Coordinates of C-alpha atoms in Angstrom, one line a residue:
M1 CA 63.9 10.6 -62.5
R2 CA 65.0 10.0 -58.9
I3 CA 63.2 11.6 -55.9
A4 CA 64.8 11.4 -52.4
L5 CA 62.8 11.8 -49.2
C6 CA 64.2 13.1 -46.0
L7 CA 61.4 13.5 -43.5
T8 CA 62.7 14.1 -40.0
D9 CA 60.3 12.7 -37.3
T10 CA 57.8 11.8 -40.0
K11 CA 57.1 8.3 -41.4
S12 CA 58.2 8.2 -45.0
A13 CA 56.5 5.0 -46.2
P14 CA 53.0 6.6 -46.8
W15 CA 54.7 9.4 -48.7
I16 CA 56.7 7.0 -50.9
E17 CA 53.6 5.0 -51.6
G18 CA 51.6 8.1 -52.6
L19 CA 54.4 9.6 -54.7
H20 CA 54.8 6.2 -56.5
A21 CA 51.1 6.3 -57.4
A22 CA 51.3 9.9 -58.6
L23 CA 54.6 9.6 -60.4
P24 CA 54.8 5.9 -61.5
D25 CA 57.9 6.4 -63.7
A26 CA 60.0 7.9 -60.9
E27 CA 62.3 6.1 -58.6
I28 CA 61.4 7.2 -55.0
V29 CA 63.6 6.4 -52.1
D30 CA 64.5 7.4 -48.5
W31 CA 67.7 9.5 -48.4
T32 CA 70.5 8.1 -46.3
P33 CA 74.1 9.4 -46.1
G34 CA 75.9 8.4 -49.2
S35 CA 72.8 7.9 -51.3
P36 CA 73.0 8.3 -55.1
Q37 CA 72.2 11.7 -56.6
A38 CA 68.6 12.6 -56.9
D39 CA 66.8 15.1 -59.2
Y40 CA 64.3 16.2 -56.6
A41 CA 63.9 16.0 -52.8
V42 CA 60.8 16.0 -50.6
V43 CA 61.8 17.0 -47.1
W44 CA 60.9 18.1 -43.6
A45 CA 63.8 19.6 -41.5
P46 CA 66.6 18.0 -43.6
P47 CA 70.1 18.1 -42.3
Q48 CA 72.9 20.1 -43.9
Q49 CA 74.5 16.8 -44.9
M50 CA 71.7 16.0 -47.3
V51 CA 72.1 19.4 -49.1
D52 CA 75.9 19.0 -49.2
E53 CA 75.7 15.4 -50.6
Q54 CA 73.0 16.3 -53.3
P55 CA 74.5 19.1 -55.4
G56 CA 72.5 18.0 -58.4
L57 CA 69.1 18.6 -56.9
K58 CA 66.9 20.8 -59.1
A59 CA 64.3 21.5 -56.4
M60 CA 63.5 20.7 -52.8
F61 CA 59.9 20.4 -51.8
N62 CA 59.0 21.2 -48.2
I63 CA 56.0 19.3 -46.8
G64 CA 54.9 22.1 -44.5
A65 CA 54.1 25.8 -45.1
G66 CA 57.1 27.1 -43.1
V67 CA 60.5 26.8 -44.6
D68 CA 62.7 28.3 -41.9
A69 CA 64.2 24.9 -41.1
I70 CA 65.5 24.9 -44.7
T71 CA 66.5 28.5 -45.2
K72 CA 68.7 28.4 -42.2
L73 CA 70.9 25.9 -44.0
S74 CA 73.7 26.7 -46.4
L75 CA 72.1 26.2 -49.8
P76 CA 73.5 26.3 -53.3
P77 CA 72.2 29.3 -55.3
H78 CA 70.7 27.2 -58.1
L79 CA 68.5 25.1 -55.8
K80 CA 64.8 25.9 -55.8
I81 CA 63.1 25.6 -52.4
V82 CA 59.4 25.1 -52.9
R83 CA 56.8 25.4 -50.2
L84 CA 53.2 24.1 -50.2
D85 CA 50.7 26.7 -51.4
D86 CA 48.0 25.4 -49.1
A87 CA 47.4 21.6 -49.1
G88 CA 44.4 21.8 -46.8
M89 CA 46.1 23.9 -44.1
S90 CA 44.4 27.3 -44.7
V91 CA 40.9 26.0 -43.7
Q92 CA 42.4 24.4 -40.6
M93 CA 44.1 27.7 -39.7
A94 CA 40.8 29.6 -40.2
E95 CA 39.0 27.1 -37.9
Y96 CA 41.6 27.5 -35.2
V97 CA 41.7 31.3 -35.3
C98 CA 37.9 31.6 -35.4
H99 CA 37.6 29.2 -32.5
A100 CA 40.2 31.1 -30.4
L101 CA 38.7 34.5 -31.3
I102 CA 35.1 33.6 -30.5
R103 CA 36.1 31.7 -27.3
H104 CA 37.8 34.9 -26.1
F105 CA 35.2 37.4 -27.4
R106 CA 32.2 35.4 -26.1
E107 CA 34.1 34.8 -22.8
F108 CA 33.5 31.0 -23.1
D109 CA 36.7 30.5 -21.1
V110 CA 35.1 32.4 -18.2
Y111 CA 31.9 30.4 -18.6
E112 CA 34.0 27.2 -18.4
A113 CA 35.6 28.3 -15.2
E114 CA 32.3 29.3 -13.7
A115 CA 30.7 25.9 -14.7
R116 CA 33.5 24.0 -13.0
Q117 CA 32.4 25.7 -9.8
G118 CA 28.7 25.0 -10.5
R119 CA 27.9 28.7 -10.9
W120 CA 25.2 30.0 -13.2
V121 CA 26.4 33.5 -14.2
Y122 CA 25.2 35.7 -17.1
R123 CA 27.7 38.0 -18.8
K124 CA 26.8 41.1 -20.8
P125 CA 27.3 40.8 -24.6
L126 CA 30.3 42.6 -26.0
A127 CA 30.4 44.6 -29.3
R128 CA 32.3 43.2 -32.2
A129 CA 33.2 46.7 -33.3
D130 CA 35.3 46.9 -30.2
F131 CA 37.4 43.8 -31.2
P132 CA 39.2 44.6 -34.4
V133 CA 41.2 41.6 -35.5
G134 CA 44.7 42.3 -37.0
I135 CA 46.3 39.6 -39.0
M136 CA 50.1 39.7 -39.5
G137 CA 51.0 37.9 -42.7
L138 CA 48.7 38.1 -45.7
G139 CA 49.8 35.1 -47.8
V140 CA 47.5 32.2 -48.8
L141 CA 46.9 31.3 -45.1
G142 CA 46.5 34.9 -43.9
E143 CA 44.0 35.8 -46.6
R144 CA 42.0 32.6 -45.9
V145 CA 41.9 33.5 -42.2
A146 CA 40.9 37.1 -42.9
R147 CA 37.9 36.0 -45.0
A148 CA 36.8 33.6 -42.3
V149 CA 36.9 36.2 -39.6
Q150 CA 35.0 38.6 -41.8
Q151 CA 32.1 36.1 -41.8
F152 CA 31.6 36.8 -38.1
E153 CA 31.4 40.6 -38.7
F154 CA 34.6 41.6 -36.8
P155 CA 36.5 44.5 -38.2
V156 CA 39.6 43.0 -40.0
L157 CA 43.0 44.5 -40.5
G158 CA 46.1 43.1 -42.1
W159 CA 49.8 43.8 -42.1
S160 CA 52.4 42.4 -44.5
R161 CA 55.9 43.3 -45.7
T162 CA 54.7 44.2 -49.1
P163 CA 51.3 45.9 -50.1
K164 CA 48.3 43.5 -50.4
S165 CA 44.7 44.3 -51.2
I166 CA 41.9 42.1 -49.8
E167 CA 38.3 43.3 -50.1
G168 CA 36.9 44.4 -46.8
V169 CA 40.3 44.3 -45.0
R170 CA 42.1 47.4 -44.0
T171 CA 45.7 46.7 -45.0
F172 CA 49.0 48.1 -43.9
A173 CA 52.5 47.3 -45.4
G174 CA 56.1 47.7 -44.3
E175 CA 57.9 48.7 -41.2
A176 CA 56.7 52.2 -41.4
R177 CA 53.0 51.1 -41.0
L178 CA 53.5 48.4 -38.4
G179 CA 52.8 50.8 -35.5
D180 CA 49.6 52.1 -37.2
F181 CA 48.4 48.5 -37.7
L182 CA 49.1 47.6 -34.0
V183 CA 47.4 50.5 -32.4
N184 CA 44.2 49.8 -34.4
T185 CA 44.2 46.1 -33.5
R186 CA 42.8 44.4 -30.4
V187 CA 43.1 40.7 -31.3
L188 CA 46.4 40.0 -33.0
V189 CA 46.8 36.9 -35.1
N190 CA 50.3 36.0 -36.1
L191 CA 50.8 34.2 -39.4
L192 CA 54.1 35.6 -40.5
P193 CA 56.9 33.5 -42.0
L194 CA 59.9 33.3 -39.6
T195 CA 62.9 35.2 -41.1
D196 CA 65.7 37.3 -39.6
A197 CA 63.4 40.3 -40.0
T198 CA 60.5 38.8 -38.1
R199 CA 62.3 36.9 -35.3
G200 CA 61.2 38.3 -32.0
I201 CA 58.6 40.6 -33.6
L202 CA 56.1 39.8 -30.9
N203 CA 57.7 41.5 -27.9
R204 CA 57.0 43.9 -25.1
T205 CA 57.0 46.9 -27.4
T206 CA 54.8 45.6 -30.2
L207 CA 52.3 43.8 -27.9
S208 CA 52.0 46.9 -25.6
A209 CA 51.0 48.9 -28.7
L210 CA 47.7 46.9 -29.1
K211 CA 44.4 48.4 -28.1
P212 CA 43.5 48.0 -24.4
G213 CA 42.5 44.5 -23.6
G214 CA 44.7 43.1 -26.4
Y215 CA 44.7 39.4 -27.1
L216 CA 47.3 37.3 -29.0
I217 CA 46.6 34.3 -31.2
H218 CA 50.0 32.9 -32.2
I219 CA 50.1 30.1 -34.8
A220 CA 53.2 30.8 -36.9
R221 CA 56.6 29.9 -35.5
G222 CA 57.9 29.9 -31.9
G223 CA 60.7 32.2 -32.8
H224 CA 58.4 35.2 -33.4
L225 CA 57.5 35.5 -29.7
V226 CA 59.8 36.8 -27.0
E227 CA 58.3 34.4 -24.5
E228 CA 59.6 36.1 -21.3
D229 CA 57.7 39.3 -22.3
L230 CA 54.2 37.7 -22.5
I231 CA 53.3 36.9 -18.9
P232 CA 54.3 40.2 -17.4
L233 CA 52.1 41.9 -20.1
I234 CA 49.2 39.8 -19.1
D235 CA 49.7 40.1 -15.4
S236 CA 50.0 43.9 -15.7
G237 CA 46.7 44.1 -17.6
K238 CA 48.3 45.3 -20.8
L239 CA 47.0 42.1 -22.5
A240 CA 43.9 40.1 -21.7
G241 CA 45.5 36.8 -22.6
A242 CA 46.8 34.6 -25.4
T243 CA 46.2 31.4 -27.3
L244 CA 49.5 29.9 -28.3
D245 CA 50.2 27.0 -30.7
V246 CA 53.9 27.4 -31.3
F247 CA 56.9 27.8 -29.0
Q248 CA 60.6 28.4 -28.8
Q249 CA 61.1 24.8 -27.5
E250 CA 58.8 22.0 -28.7
P251 CA 57.4 20.0 -27.1
L252 CA 56.8 22.8 -24.5
P253 CA 58.6 21.7 -21.3
A254 CA 56.2 20.4 -18.6
D255 CA 57.5 23.0 -16.1
H256 CA 56.9 26.0 -18.5
A257 CA 54.8 28.8 -17.0
F258 CA 52.6 29.0 -20.0
W259 CA 50.9 25.7 -19.0
R260 CA 49.8 27.0 -15.7
H261 CA 48.8 30.6 -16.5
P262 CA 45.0 30.9 -16.3
K263 CA 44.8 33.4 -19.2
I264 CA 47.0 31.4 -21.6
T265 CA 45.6 28.6 -23.7
V266 CA 48.3 26.1 -25.0
T267 CA 47.9 23.7 -27.9
P268 CA 50.6 21.4 -29.2
H269 CA 51.5 22.9 -32.6
G270 CA 48.3 21.5 -34.1
S271 CA 46.6 24.6 -35.6
A272 CA 47.0 23.1 -39.1
R273 CA 48.5 19.7 -40.1
T274 CA 49.7 18.8 -43.6
L275 CA 47.1 16.7 -45.5
R276 CA 49.3 14.1 -47.1
S277 CA 47.1 13.3 -50.1
E278 CA 46.7 16.9 -51.1
S279 CA 50.4 17.6 -50.6
I280 CA 51.5 14.7 -52.7
A281 CA 49.2 15.8 -55.5
Q282 CA 50.6 19.3 -55.4
I283 CA 54.2 18.2 -55.3
A284 CA 53.7 15.7 -58.1
G285 CA 52.1 18.4 -60.2
K286 CA 54.9 20.8 -59.7
I287 CA 57.5 18.2 -60.5
R288 CA 55.7 17.4 -63.8
A289 CA 55.7 21.1 -64.5
L290 CA 59.4 21.5 -63.8
Q291 CA 60.2 18.5 -66.0
A292 CA 58.2 20.2 -68.8
G293 CA 60.0 23.5 -68.3
R294 CA 56.9 25.3 -67.0
P295 CA 57.0 27.8 -64.1
I296 CA 55.5 26.8 -60.7
A297 CA 54.1 28.6 -57.7
G298 CA 55.5 28.5 -54.2
V299 CA 59.2 29.0 -55.0
V300 CA 60.9 30.6 -52.0
D301 CA 62.7 33.9 -52.5
P302 CA 66.0 33.4 -50.7
Q303 CA 66.4 37.1 -50.0
R304 CA 63.0 37.3 -48.2
G305 CA 63.2 33.8 -46.7
Y306 CA 59.7 32.8 -47.8

């Protein structure tokens, strides 16, 4: 069995070492143009050339949760694209969302600004009931975030393309219910996969539909947000602010207005990072299952794009 790695902007040596340990009978190599045929591939943002030169691949394993860099390629119909189910990312996402949510709700950003001026100012406590949190995307990551937010006693809503049921979460499904979800949400958390249907879904119309004082926590993909719509919504008072971890262009250019806006918090696409050891164990387990003819979780539906 031969496994080829193509990890754009990621060092492959630790992955090769880990996969060798997990699959000692496999030949594991870096892919280069013209490489011999492989049975499986482990990738991050692979080029079209790799797909074209490896028609015999049985499955391609993506080392991150989002697969939009793969689904945009021209792929043979038989090729399984497999995403990570979690690999330690869900708890990181939950940490990030809860931090951003509580920082906004408790007005810690205001306290920080006051402290820099040496001012001792008390702020009246707010009611959690007035800050319903709406989570877009209820997969493994979205469900984990929803359960974490519930622990702080905020009302939690969820929206997904297909119906989902999570105890204690008021769920909505499909385009027909998106409007109902938004008007009942004050803090919007985006965890959707990026597909043709979701590109640009965070825009002037959808963000304006949030409850007064709406706040955006955006940690999915940069392509979801129509960036030029955000600052006018904040400056007009439609939104109270935003915490952004993903952007149309990354790294975010130094002259981008998001860096300087006082009501926007920017982080460098770090809300959740792949944990290599957990990812390798998961990938190796799925390769063994495929070799044995058993089904695996995480296979991407090419029609849905996730």
